[in-house]
Every structure is written in C-alpha cells, then in structure tokens.
DNA sequence: GTTAGCATGTAAGGAGTTACATGATTTT
DNA sequence: AAAATCATGTAACTCCTTACATGCTAAC
C-alpha cells in the first residue's frame, strides 16, 4: 500500500492533538501553533489535504454528528469533525517510540517534547540526552568556527554569532535541568506518570 | 525576462559574500552557513541552479582565469569562479536599502544583520527597531496564550513554552543593547549582553 | 444588507532536499 | 589501487504557501 510516503510531522501533530478529543480542521489548525515550533501556523492549504490523506489512510475517521454532549453547537457551516481510529492511535504510539536521530533536530524535537506526556520515560530521557548531545556538537562547531576567523569577522557578524552561541548554551542548560529532573524521578511538577486525566 | 520572481534570500547571500572577492560554488557553499541562520547548510542542488540563474540574469559573471596573483592553483577539477557584475552590486545595494517588514522575520533578519557592515546607519536602526517590535508582539501573544490556558497545559508543554518565551526575551534585550549602541554611535561589542549566559 | 468570522477546499507554484551522475586530485 | 576530498551538475520529489473559490452564520 505504501500510502504514507514520508512521515510528515504534520500528521503526527494531528494524531497527537486528536488524543485530546475529536476536532475539526479549523480548530486543529489553531492548536497546531503550540505544537509545531513556537510560532509557525500551518496554512489550510497544507492542513486539509493532509487530513484527507490521513482519512484515506484510515488514521482518522469522521466523527458521527450524534454527539449528545453538545447539541446546541449546530450553528455555522457543516463542519467535519475528525476522531482517531485504532490505527491512528497505533501509528502515534509507534512514532512516540521512534526516537531516532531526527528526533534531536530542531524541528522534530519540539513536537516530541510537546507529546512527552504520552511518551515512555526511557524514551523521554533518550530524546533529551540525544538533543543535548546534538547541541553540544553544534556548540563545538560554532566555537571552533569563531575562533578560527575571529579577526576576519566584522562586529555585527560577531555579535550575531555570539548571540547564537549564548542561545544554544542556554538551551543546553535548560535540557540539563530537564534531564536531572527526569533522572531524579520528579518531572517539572509531577502528575501521574503517563496519560493524565484524559478529559472528555 | 530576468526571471527573478521572488527575492530568493539565497541570491542576496551570494551577492553579499561575493563582495569579499571572487569565489567558486563549493567555497561559497561553506561560507553560506555563517550567513544564513546560524546553522543550515544549503545543498548543492540548490546552490548551483541558483548560480546558473544569477549568471543568466547578469548579476554575477565568470571570473577570468587570468589571475596573476595565484597562477599555480591549477590543481583540482576545473572550477568556476564567480565575481560580481555592476548589476549584481546594484541589486545588492537596492536590497540593503529595502528594509520592509519581511526584514524583521526570523529568516531575513539574520541575513540582513550579517551584512550590516555594508548597510546605512539609518537602515540598520530601522531594521533593529522593527525586529524588536516584531518580537515584542510575539512576546505579547505568547504571554496571553500561556495565561489563557495555563491550567490545561501539561508540564512539558509549559516548560517548552516558557523556554521559548525566555529566548525571545533574551533576544529583545540583545536588540536593545544593539539599538543603544547604534544611537550612541558606538560600534557593538560582542561581549555577552546583560543577560549573561549560563548563570542559573 | 453588508461585513466579519467560521469553515472547507483546490490549483499553481516556490524553495529546498535527496539521490544520482561525473570526474579530478590528494592521501592512505 | 582504494578511499577521501574537491568540484560541478541534474532530476525527481517533498513540503509548504499563496491565491482563489465556496458558502454558512452572527453581528453591526
């Protein structure tokens, strides 16, 4: 079948968000901002085709309108509410456990972290350590690069690079803090490990 | 038809780098890292077509091999050294002066800053102020967003958002420092800004 | 009764990547 | 002689954006 060509971060973000309950595209899009990089709002031109694809792949399904909980919401245009299928849940679980090297890159790391609440503790730790490692490599490269040609750089380039360096250092510190908490067994402010009270 | 529909950051980065002297693609590519975002290495599959396009558009030209300074460099494969044309210089100058709102976005701001050494002082100031403004807007959005649903966020999402917030705050401080220097007429100092690194 | 916001979708295209193809030169 | 590095280039494909097209409901 091979329907899912590339692992499409977007798909996983959608799967993750739908764990909070059924949602329609418009709502999903707003929520995506908090999950994908701190900024960046995916456009509808990306989201809707993605949802269509996931529907065809059986990862999500249209939620029947027979929701007794909110009958008065009938307003507005006919909207399509999606929910997770068992396949979708499986796919998401498989992804959570897939902490390969890409998970340490800027883009994926953020999304992984966003779903740490549903990630196994050992996987969390591996991702945090891997990420810190990646950043330390980067730090080394940056530092050697700056040292190598410090004289040939003008003041602005230097400031820029220094600021970048400081930022990475800060992220390393932050990660170290998270790692320590994770090892000590007390995450930032622990709730029941695993899925909290799944609302709804 | 000059075919340069979109202003292609890459083109401007290349034009800027070639101000340091003629270069061939392979070398250019390595230098691009320092100019485009702190990381991110453009692939050859992007760079070479871009150079071809710029050549066709008359922004750059092949540098004659008649370089008396270093004739013994004949080693290696035939390499194509590019130099700026007057049109290329003009285009670059025009771009430097074009400090529209896009210049305040993450991607373009870095490149602009990298070429501040060749930018007019009033343009520099405008870009710095514009950038700071953009970040402060972002800060406001982030803060209101966090306040609005602080309870519904799990600890990891919270930490992630808090870290993002801190990073933006730090960048604002850094910018303020640069802006002050610019107004006072002092060149920027590369020493870390008031918000020191790595002090918890 | 028109504007603004909610809601879904498509078509065209831009910017970039990977994988491939080629070939010279230096190092091991 | 094999492997690494230097060096250039192309084709196919991915992911995303913009601009467009549609239509419903609420508020002014």
CSV table of C-alpha atoms (C1' of nucleotides) in Angstrom, one decimal:
chain,number,residue,atom,x,y,z
A,1,UNK,CA,0.0,0.0,0.0
A,2,UNK,CA,2.7,2.5,1.0
A,3,UNK,CA,0.2,5.3,1.3
A,4,UNK,CA,2.2,7.2,3.8
A,5,UNK,CA,5.3,8.2,1.9
A,6,UNK,CA,7.0,10.5,4.3
A,7,UNK,CA,6.4,10.6,8.0
A,8,UNK,CA,5.1,14.1,7.7
A,9,UNK,CA,5.5,15.8,11.0
A,10,UNK,CA,2.1,17.4,10.4
A,11,UNK,CA,0.4,14.0,10.5
A,12,UNK,CA,1.8,13.2,13.9
A,13,UNK,CA,1.0,16.5,15.3
A,14,UNK,CA,-2.6,16.0,14.2
A,15,UNK,CA,-2.7,12.5,15.7
A,16,UNK,CA,-1.3,13.8,18.9
A,17,UNK,CA,-3.8,16.6,19.1
A,18,UNK,CA,-6.7,14.3,18.4
A,19,UNK,CA,-5.9,12.4,21.5
A,20,UNK,CA,-7.4,15.3,23.4
A,21,UNK,CA,-10.7,14.6,21.6
A,22,UNK,CA,-12.4,14.9,18.2
A,23,UNK,CA,-11.8,18.2,16.4
A,24,UNK,CA,-12.5,19.8,13.1
A,25,UNK,CA,-9.8,21.2,10.8
A,26,UNK,CA,-10.3,24.9,11.6
A,27,UNK,CA,-9.9,24.2,15.3
A,28,UNK,CA,-7.0,21.8,14.7
A,29,UNK,CA,-5.1,24.5,12.8
A,30,UNK,CA,-5.2,26.9,15.7
A,31,UNK,CA,-4.0,24.3,18.2
A,32,UNK,CA,-1.1,23.3,15.9
A,33,UNK,CA,0.7,26.5,16.6
A,34,UNK,CA,1.5,25.4,20.1
A,35,UNK,CA,2.8,22.1,19.0
A,36,UNK,CA,4.8,22.9,15.9
A,37,UNK,CA,7.7,25.3,16.6
A,38,UNK,CA,6.8,28.1,19.0
A,39,UNK,CA,5.4,30.0,16.0
A,40,UNK,CA,4.5,29.0,12.5
A,41,UNK,CA,0.9,28.5,11.7
A,42,UNK,CA,0.3,25.8,9.1
A,43,UNK,CA,-1.9,27.0,6.3
A,44,UNK,CA,-5.2,25.4,5.4
A,45,UNK,CA,-3.7,24.6,2.0
A,46,UNK,CA,-1.5,22.2,3.9
A,47,UNK,CA,-3.8,21.0,6.6
A,48,UNK,CA,-6.9,20.0,4.6
A,49,UNK,CA,-5.1,17.9,2.1
A,50,UNK,CA,-3.2,16.3,5.0
A,51,UNK,CA,-6.5,15.4,6.7
A,52,UNK,CA,-7.9,14.0,3.5
A,53,UNK,CA,-4.8,11.8,3.1
A,54,UNK,CA,-5.0,10.6,6.7
A,55,UNK,CA,-8.7,9.8,6.3
A,56,UNK,CA,-7.9,7.8,3.2
A,57,UNK,CA,-5.2,6.0,5.1
A,58,UNK,CA,-7.5,5.1,7.9
A,59,UNK,CA,-5.7,7.0,10.6
A,60,UNK,CA,-8.6,9.2,11.4
A,61,UNK,CA,-12.3,9.0,10.8
A,62,UNK,CA,-15.2,11.4,10.6
A,63,UNK,CA,-16.9,11.6,13.9
A,64,UNK,CA,-20.6,11.0,13.8
A,65,UNK,CA,-22.7,14.1,14.5
A,66,UNK,CA,-24.6,12.2,17.1
A,67,UNK,CA,-22.7,13.8,20.0
A,68,UNK,CA,-25.2,14.1,22.7
A,69,UNK,CA,-22.9,16.3,24.7
A,70,UNK,CA,-23.1,19.4,22.5
A,71,UNK,CA,-26.3,19.6,20.6
A,72,UNK,CA,-26.7,23.4,20.5
A,73,UNK,CA,-23.5,23.9,18.5
A,74,UNK,CA,-25.4,23.3,15.4
A,75,UNK,CA,-24.5,26.8,14.1
A,76,UNK,CA,-22.1,27.6,11.4
A,77,UNK,CA,-21.3,25.7,8.3
A,78,UNK,CA,-21.3,22.0,8.2
A,79,UNK,CA,-18.0,21.1,9.7
A,80,UNK,CA,-16.2,17.9,9.6
A,81,UNK,CA,-15.1,16.6,13.0
A,82,UNK,CA,-12.4,14.0,13.0
A,83,UNK,CA,-11.5,11.4,15.6
A,84,UNK,CA,-8.8,8.9,15.9
A,85,UNK,CA,-9.1,5.4,14.7
A,86,UNK,CA,-7.3,2.5,16.4
A,87,UNK,CA,-4.8,2.5,13.5
A,88,UNK,CA,-4.2,6.2,14.2
A,89,UNK,CA,-3.5,5.5,17.8
A,90,UNK,CA,-1.2,2.7,16.9
A,91,UNK,CA,0.7,4.9,14.5
A,92,UNK,CA,1.0,7.6,17.0
A,93,UNK,CA,2.3,5.2,19.6
A,94,UNK,CA,4.8,3.8,17.2
A,95,UNK,CA,6.0,7.3,16.4
A,96,UNK,CA,6.4,8.1,20.1
A,97,UNK,CA,8.7,5.2,20.5
A,98,UNK,CA,10.7,6.1,17.4
A,99,UNK,CA,13.4,8.3,18.9
A,100,UNK,CA,15.9,8.2,16.0
A,101,UNK,CA,18.5,10.8,15.4
A,102,UNK,CA,16.0,13.0,13.5
A,103,UNK,CA,14.2,13.5,16.8
A,104,UNK,CA,17.1,15.6,18.0
A,105,UNK,CA,16.8,18.1,15.2
A,106,UNK,CA,15.2,21.5,15.8
A,107,UNK,CA,12.0,20.7,14.1
A,108,UNK,CA,11.1,17.3,15.4
A,109,UNK,CA,12.4,17.8,18.9
A,110,UNK,CA,9.8,20.4,19.7
A,111,UNK,CA,7.0,18.2,18.6
A,112,UNK,CA,8.4,15.2,20.5
A,113,UNK,CA,8.6,17.3,23.6
A,114,UNK,CA,5.0,18.5,23.1
A,115,UNK,CA,3.9,15.0,23.5
A,116,UNK,CA,6.2,13.9,26.3
A,117,UNK,CA,3.1,13.5,28.4
A,118,UNK,CA,2.3,10.4,26.4
A,119,UNK,CA,5.9,9.2,26.0
A,120,UNK,CA,7.6,6.5,28.0
A,121,UNK,CA,10.1,7.7,30.5
A,122,UNK,CA,13.1,5.9,29.0
A,123,UNK,CA,12.3,7.3,25.6
A,124,UNK,CA,11.9,10.8,27.0
A,125,UNK,CA,15.3,10.5,28.6
A,126,UNK,CA,16.9,9.2,25.4
A,127,UNK,CA,15.5,12.1,23.4
A,128,UNK,CA,16.6,14.7,25.9
A,129,UNK,CA,20.1,13.3,26.1
A,130,UNK,CA,20.3,13.0,22.3
A,131,UNK,CA,19.2,16.5,21.9
A,132,UNK,CA,21.7,17.8,24.4
A,133,UNK,CA,24.4,15.9,22.6
A,134,UNK,CA,23.4,17.4,19.2
A,135,UNK,CA,23.5,20.9,20.7
A,136,UNK,CA,26.9,20.3,22.2
A,137,UNK,CA,28.3,19.2,18.8
A,138,UNK,CA,26.8,22.4,17.4
A,139,UNK,CA,28.4,24.4,20.1
A,140,UNK,CA,31.8,22.9,19.4
A,141,UNK,CA,31.5,23.7,15.7
A,142,UNK,CA,30.4,27.2,16.4
A,143,UNK,CA,33.2,27.9,18.8
A,144,UNK,CA,35.9,26.5,16.6
A,145,UNK,CA,34.5,28.4,13.7
A,146,UNK,CA,34.5,31.6,15.6
A,147,UNK,CA,38.0,31.1,17.0
A,148,UNK,CA,39.3,30.3,13.6
A,149,UNK,CA,38.4,33.5,11.9
A,150,UNK,CA,37.6,35.9,14.7
A,151,UNK,CA,39.7,38.6,13.3
A,152,UNK,CA,38.2,38.5,9.8
A,153,UNK,CA,34.6,38.9,11.1
A,154,UNK,CA,33.1,42.4,11.4
A,155,UNK,CA,31.5,43.4,14.7
A,156,UNK,CA,27.9,42.6,13.6
A,157,UNK,CA,28.6,39.1,12.4
A,158,UNK,CA,30.5,38.6,15.6
A,159,UNK,CA,27.6,39.8,17.8
A,160,UNK,CA,25.2,37.7,15.8
A,161,UNK,CA,27.3,34.6,16.3
A,162,UNK,CA,27.9,35.3,19.9
A,163,UNK,CA,24.2,35.6,20.5
A,164,UNK,CA,23.5,32.4,18.7
A,165,UNK,CA,26.2,30.7,20.8
A,166,UNK,CA,24.6,32.1,24.0
A,167,UNK,CA,21.2,30.8,23.0
A,168,UNK,CA,22.5,27.3,22.4
A,169,UNK,CA,24.3,27.3,25.7
A,170,UNK,CA,21.1,28.3,27.4
A,171,UNK,CA,19.2,25.5,25.7
A,172,UNK,CA,21.8,23.1,26.9
A,173,UNK,CA,21.4,24.3,30.5
A,174,UNK,CA,17.7,24.0,30.2
A,175,UNK,CA,18.0,20.5,28.9
A,176,UNK,CA,20.4,19.6,31.7
A,177,UNK,CA,17.8,20.7,34.1
A,178,UNK,CA,15.1,18.6,32.5
A,179,UNK,CA,17.4,15.6,32.4
A,180,UNK,CA,18.3,15.9,36.0
A,181,UNK,CA,14.6,16.1,36.9
A,182,UNK,CA,13.9,13.1,34.8
A,183,UNK,CA,16.7,11.0,36.4
A,184,UNK,CA,15.6,12.1,39.9
A,185,UNK,CA,12.2,10.9,39.1
A,186,UNK,CA,10.5,14.2,39.6
A,187,UNK,CA,9.5,15.7,36.3
A,188,UNK,CA,9.0,19.5,36.4
A,189,UNK,CA,6.0,19.1,38.7
A,190,UNK,CA,4.9,15.5,38.5
A,191,UNK,CA,1.4,14.4,37.9
A,192,UNK,CA,0.5,10.7,37.5
A,193,UNK,CA,3.1,9.5,35.0
A,194,UNK,CA,1.6,8.6,31.8
A,195,UNK,CA,-1.6,9.9,30.4
A,196,UNK,CA,-3.2,12.3,32.8
A,197,UNK,CA,-6.9,12.5,33.3
A,198,UNK,CA,-8.0,12.2,29.7
A,199,UNK,CA,-10.6,14.9,29.8
A,200,UNK,CA,-13.9,14.5,27.9
B,1,UNK,CA,12.7,38.3,-18.6
B,2,UNK,CA,15.1,38.5,-15.7
B,3,UNK,CA,13.1,35.6,-14.1
B,4,UNK,CA,13.8,36.7,-10.6
B,5,UNK,CA,10.3,36.4,-9.3
B,6,UNK,CA,10.9,36.1,-5.6
B,7,UNK,CA,13.8,37.8,-4.0
B,8,UNK,CA,15.4,34.5,-3.1
B,9,UNK,CA,17.3,35.0,0.1
B,10,UNK,CA,20.0,32.8,-1.3
B,11,UNK,CA,20.7,35.1,-4.2
B,12,UNK,CA,21.3,38.0,-1.8
B,13,UNK,CA,23.5,36.0,0.5
B,14,UNK,CA,25.6,35.0,-2.6
B,15,UNK,CA,25.8,38.6,-3.7
B,16,UNK,CA,26.9,39.7,-0.3
B,17,UNK,CA,29.5,37.0,0.0
B,18,UNK,CA,31.0,37.8,-3.4
B,19,UNK,CA,31.7,41.3,-2.1
B,20,UNK,CA,34.6,39.7,-0.2
B,21,UNK,CA,36.1,38.6,-3.6
B,22,UNK,CA,35.5,36.1,-6.3
B,23,UNK,CA,34.6,32.6,-5.2
B,24,UNK,CA,33.5,29.3,-6.7
B,25,UNK,CA,30.4,27.4,-5.7
B,26,UNK,CA,32.0,24.9,-3.4
B,27,UNK,CA,33.6,27.5,-1.4
B,28,UNK,CA,30.6,29.7,-1.4
B,29,UNK,CA,28.5,26.9,0.0
B,30,UNK,CA,30.7,26.6,3.0
B,31,UNK,CA,30.6,30.3,3.7
B,32,UNK,CA,26.8,30.4,3.4
B,33,UNK,CA,26.4,28.7,6.7
B,34,UNK,CA,27.6,31.7,8.7
B,35,UNK,CA,25.3,34.0,6.8
B,36,UNK,CA,22.0,32.0,6.6
B,37,UNK,CA,20.7,31.2,10.0
B,38,UNK,CA,23.3,30.0,12.5
B,39,UNK,CA,23.1,26.6,11.0
B,40,UNK,CA,21.6,25.2,7.9
B,41,UNK,CA,23.8,24.4,5.0
B,42,UNK,CA,22.3,24.9,1.6
B,43,UNK,CA,22.7,21.9,-0.6
B,44,UNK,CA,24.5,21.9,-4.0
B,45,UNK,CA,21.2,21.0,-5.6
B,46,UNK,CA,20.0,24.4,-4.5
B,47,UNK,CA,23.2,26.4,-4.9
B,48,UNK,CA,24.3,25.5,-8.4
B,49,UNK,CA,21.0,26.2,-10.1
B,50,UNK,CA,20.9,29.5,-8.3
B,51,UNK,CA,24.3,30.5,-9.5
B,52,UNK,CA,23.3,29.5,-13.0
B,53,UNK,CA,20.2,31.7,-12.8
B,54,UNK,CA,22.2,34.6,-11.4
B,55,UNK,CA,24.7,34.2,-14.2
B,56,UNK,CA,21.9,34.3,-16.8
B,57,UNK,CA,20.4,37.3,-15.1
B,58,UNK,CA,23.8,39.1,-15.3
B,59,UNK,CA,24.2,39.5,-11.5
B,60,UNK,CA,27.4,37.6,-11.5
B,61,UNK,CA,30.0,36.6,-14.1
B,62,UNK,CA,32.7,34.0,-14.5
B,63,UNK,CA,36.0,35.3,-13.3
B,64,UNK,CA,38.6,35.1,-16.0
B,65,UNK,CA,41.4,32.7,-15.0
B,66,UNK,CA,43.9,35.4,-15.8
B,67,UNK,CA,44.6,35.9,-12.1
B,68,UNK,CA,48.3,36.9,-11.9
B,69,UNK,CA,48.3,36.5,-8.1
B,70,UNK,CA,47.8,32.8,-7.9
B,71,UNK,CA,48.5,31.0,-11.1
B,72,UNK,CA,49.8,27.8,-9.5
B,73,UNK,CA,46.4,26.9,-8.1
B,74,UNK,CA,45.8,24.9,-11.2
B,75,UNK,CA,45.1,21.8,-9.1
B,76,UNK,CA,41.7,20.1,-8.9
B,77,UNK,CA,38.9,19.9,-11.2
B,78,UNK,CA,38.1,22.8,-13.5
B,79,UNK,CA,36.3,25.1,-11.1
B,80,UNK,CA,34.2,28.1,-12.0
B,81,UNK,CA,35.0,31.2,-10.1
B,82,UNK,CA,32.3,33.9,-10.0
B,83,UNK,CA,32.6,37.6,-9.4
B,84,UNK,CA,30.1,40.4,-9.1
B,85,UNK,CA,29.0,42.4,-12.0
B,86,UNK,CA,28.0,46.1,-11.6
B,87,UNK,CA,24.3,44.9,-11.9
B,88,UNK,CA,24.9,42.5,-9.1
B,89,UNK,CA,26.4,45.2,-6.9
B,90,UNK,CA,23.4,47.4,-7.7
B,91,UNK,CA,21.0,44.7,-6.9
B,92,UNK,CA,22.7,44.1,-3.6
B,93,UNK,CA,22.7,47.8,-2.7
B,94,UNK,CA,19.0,48.0,-3.5
B,95,UNK,CA,18.3,45.0,-1.3
B,96,UNK,CA,20.3,46.5,1.6
B,97,UNK,CA,18.1,49.6,1.5
B,98,UNK,CA,14.9,47.5,1.3
B,99,UNK,CA,14.1,47.2,5.0
B,100,UNK,CA,10.4,46.2,4.5
B,101,UNK,CA,8.5,44.2,7.2
B,102,UNK,CA,9.9,40.9,5.9
B,103,UNK,CA,13.3,42.0,7.1
B,104,UNK,CA,12.0,41.7,10.6
B,105,UNK,CA,11.2,38.0,10.3
B,106,UNK,CA,13.5,35.3,11.6
B,107,UNK,CA,14.8,34.3,8.3
B,108,UNK,CA,15.7,37.6,6.7
B,109,UNK,CA,16.7,39.4,9.8
B,110,UNK,CA,19.8,37.2,10.2
B,111,UNK,CA,20.9,37.8,6.7
B,112,UNK,CA,20.4,41.5,7.0
B,113,UNK,CA,22.4,41.6,10.1
B,114,UNK,CA,25.2,39.7,8.6
B,115,UNK,CA,25.6,42.4,6.0
B,116,UNK,CA,25.1,45.4,8.4
B,117,UNK,CA,28.7,46.3,7.7
B,118,UNK,CA,27.6,47.4,4.3
B,119,UNK,CA,24.3,48.9,5.4
B,120,UNK,CA,23.5,52.6,6.0
B,121,UNK,CA,23.2,53.5,9.6
B,122,UNK,CA,19.6,54.7,9.4
B,123,UNK,CA,18.5,51.5,7.7
B,124,UNK,CA,20.3,49.5,10.3
B,125,UNK,CA,18.5,51.3,13.1
B,126,UNK,CA,15.2,50.8,11.3
B,127,UNK,CA,15.7,47.1,11.0
B,128,UNK,CA,16.8,46.7,14.6
B,129,UNK,CA,13.8,48.7,15.9
B,130,UNK,CA,11.4,46.8,13.5
B,131,UNK,CA,12.8,43.5,14.7
B,132,UNK,CA,12.4,44.4,18.3
B,133,UNK,CA,8.9,45.4,17.7
B,134,UNK,CA,8.0,42.2,16.0
B,135,UNK,CA,9.5,40.2,18.9
B,136,UNK,CA,7.5,42.2,21.4
B,137,UNK,CA,4.3,41.5,19.5
B,138,UNK,CA,5.3,37.8,19.6
B,139,UNK,CA,6.0,38.1,23.3
B,140,UNK,CA,2.6,39.6,24.0
B,141,UNK,CA,0.9,36.8,22.0
B,142,UNK,CA,2.8,34.1,23.8
B,143,UNK,CA,2.2,35.5,27.2
B,144,UNK,CA,-1.5,35.9,26.7
B,145,UNK,CA,-1.7,32.5,25.2
B,146,UNK,CA,0.0,30.9,28.1
B,147,UNK,CA,-2.0,32.8,30.7
B,148,UNK,CA,-5.2,31.8,28.9
B,149,UNK,CA,-4.7,28.1,29.2
B,150,UNK,CA,-2.0,27.7,31.7
B,151,UNK,CA,-4.0,25.0,33.6
B,152,UNK,CA,-4.8,22.9,30.6
B,153,UNK,CA,-1.2,22.5,29.6
B,154,UNK,CA,0.9,19.7,30.9
B,155,UNK,CA,4.3,20.3,32.5
B,156,UNK,CA,6.4,19.7,29.4
B,157,UNK,CA,4.4,21.9,27.1
B,158,UNK,CA,4.6,24.6,29.8
B,159,UNK,CA,8.4,24.3,30.1
B,160,UNK,CA,8.8,24.3,26.4
B,161,UNK,CA,6.7,27.5,26.1
B,162,UNK,CA,8.5,29.1,29.0
B,163,UNK,CA,11.8,28.4,27.4
B,164,UNK,CA,10.6,29.9,24.1
B,165,UNK,CA,9.4,32.9,26.0
B,166,UNK,CA,12.8,33.4,27.8
B,167,UNK,CA,14.6,33.1,24.5
B,168,UNK,CA,12.6,35.8,22.9
B,169,UNK,CA,13.0,38.0,25.9
B,170,UNK,CA,16.8,37.5,25.7
B,171,UNK,CA,16.7,38.4,22.0
B,172,UNK,CA,14.8,41.6,22.8
B,173,UNK,CA,17.5,42.5,25.4
B,174,UNK,CA,20.2,41.9,23.0
B,175,UNK,CA,18.5,44.0,20.4
B,176,UNK,CA,18.0,46.8,22.9
B,177,UNK,CA,21.7,46.7,23.5
B,178,UNK,CA,22.5,46.9,19.8
B,179,UNK,CA,20.0,49.8,19.4
B,180,UNK,CA,21.5,51.7,22.2
B,181,UNK,CA,25.0,51.3,20.7
B,182,UNK,CA,23.7,52.4,17.4
B,183,UNK,CA,22.1,55.5,18.8
B,184,UNK,CA,25.2,56.4,20.8
B,185,UNK,CA,27.3,55.9,17.8
B,186,UNK,CA,29.3,53.1,19.4
B,187,UNK,CA,30.1,50.0,17.5
B,188,UNK,CA,28.6,46.9,19.0
B,189,UNK,CA,30.7,44.9,21.4
B,190,UNK,CA,30.5,41.2,21.1
B,191,UNK,CA,30.6,40.6,24.8
B,192,UNK,CA,27.5,39.0,26.1
B,193,UNK,CA,24.7,41.3,26.8
B,194,UNK,CA,23.5,42.0,30.3
B,195,UNK,CA,21.5,38.8,30.4
B,196,UNK,CA,24.5,36.6,31.0
B,197,UNK,CA,25.0,33.1,29.8
B,198,UNK,CA,24.6,30.0,31.9
B,199,UNK,CA,24.0,31.6,35.2
B,200,UNK,CA,21.2,29.9,36.9
C,1,DG,C1',-28.0,44.0,3.8
C,2,DT,C1',-23.3,44.0,4.2
C,3,DT,C1',-19.3,42.9,6.6
C,4,DA,C1',-16.7,39.9,9.6
C,5,DG,C1',-15.6,35.5,11.2
C,6,DC,C1',-16.2,30.5,10.8
C,7,DA,C1',-15.3,26.6,7.8
C,8,DT,C1',-13.7,23.7,3.9
C,9,DG,C1',-11.4,23.0,-0.1
C,10,DT,C1',-8.3,23.3,-4.9
C,11,DA,C1',-4.6,24.7,-8.2
C,12,DA,C1',-0.4,26.6,-9.1
C,13,DG,C1',3.9,27.3,-7.8
C,14,DG,C1',8.2,28.4,-4.8
C,15,DA,C1',12.2,26.9,-2.3
C,16,DG,C1',14.5,23.3,-0.9
C,17,DT,C1',16.2,18.3,-0.4
C,18,DT,C1',17.9,13.7,-1.7
C,19,DA,C1',19.8,10.7,-4.8
C,20,DC,C1',22.2,10.3,-8.7
C,21,DA,C1',26.0,11.1,-12.2
C,22,DT,C1',30.6,12.6,-13.3
C,23,DG,C1',35.3,13.4,-12.8
C,24,DA,C1',40.0,15.2,-11.0
C,25,DT,C1',43.4,15.2,-7.2
C,26,DT,C1',45.3,14.0,-2.8
C,27,DT,C1',46.0,10.9,0.8
C,28,DT,C1',46.5,6.3,2.7
D,1,DA,C1',44.9,0.9,-6.1
D,2,DA,C1',41.4,2.4,-3.0
D,3,DA,C1',39.4,6.0,-0.4
D,4,DA,C1',38.6,10.7,0.8
D,5,DT,C1',38.0,15.3,-0.6
D,6,DC,C1',37.3,18.7,-4.0
D,7,DA,C1',34.2,20.2,-7.5
D,8,DT,C1',30.1,20.6,-10.6
D,9,DG,C1',25.8,19.4,-12.1
D,10,DT,C1',20.7,17.2,-13.0
D,11,DA,C1',16.0,15.0,-12.0
D,12,DA,C1',12.6,13.8,-9.1
D,13,DC,C1',10.2,14.7,-5.4
D,14,DT,C1',8.5,17.0,-0.7
D,15,DC,C1',6.5,20.2,1.9
D,16,DC,C1',4.6,24.2,2.2
D,17,DT,C1',2.5,28.8,0.7
D,18,DT,C1',-0.5,31.9,-1.9
D,19,DA,C1',-4.4,32.9,-4.2
D,20,DC,C1',-8.5,31.6,-5.3
D,21,DA,C1',-13.4,29.6,-4.8
D,22,DT,C1',-17.3,28.5,-1.9
D,23,DG,C1',-20.8,29.1,1.4
D,24,DC,C1',-22.8,29.5,6.1
D,25,DT,C1',-24.0,32.4,10.3
D,26,DA,C1',-23.6,36.3,13.5
D,27,DA,C1',-23.3,40.9,14.3
D,28,DC,C1',-23.5,45.7,13.1
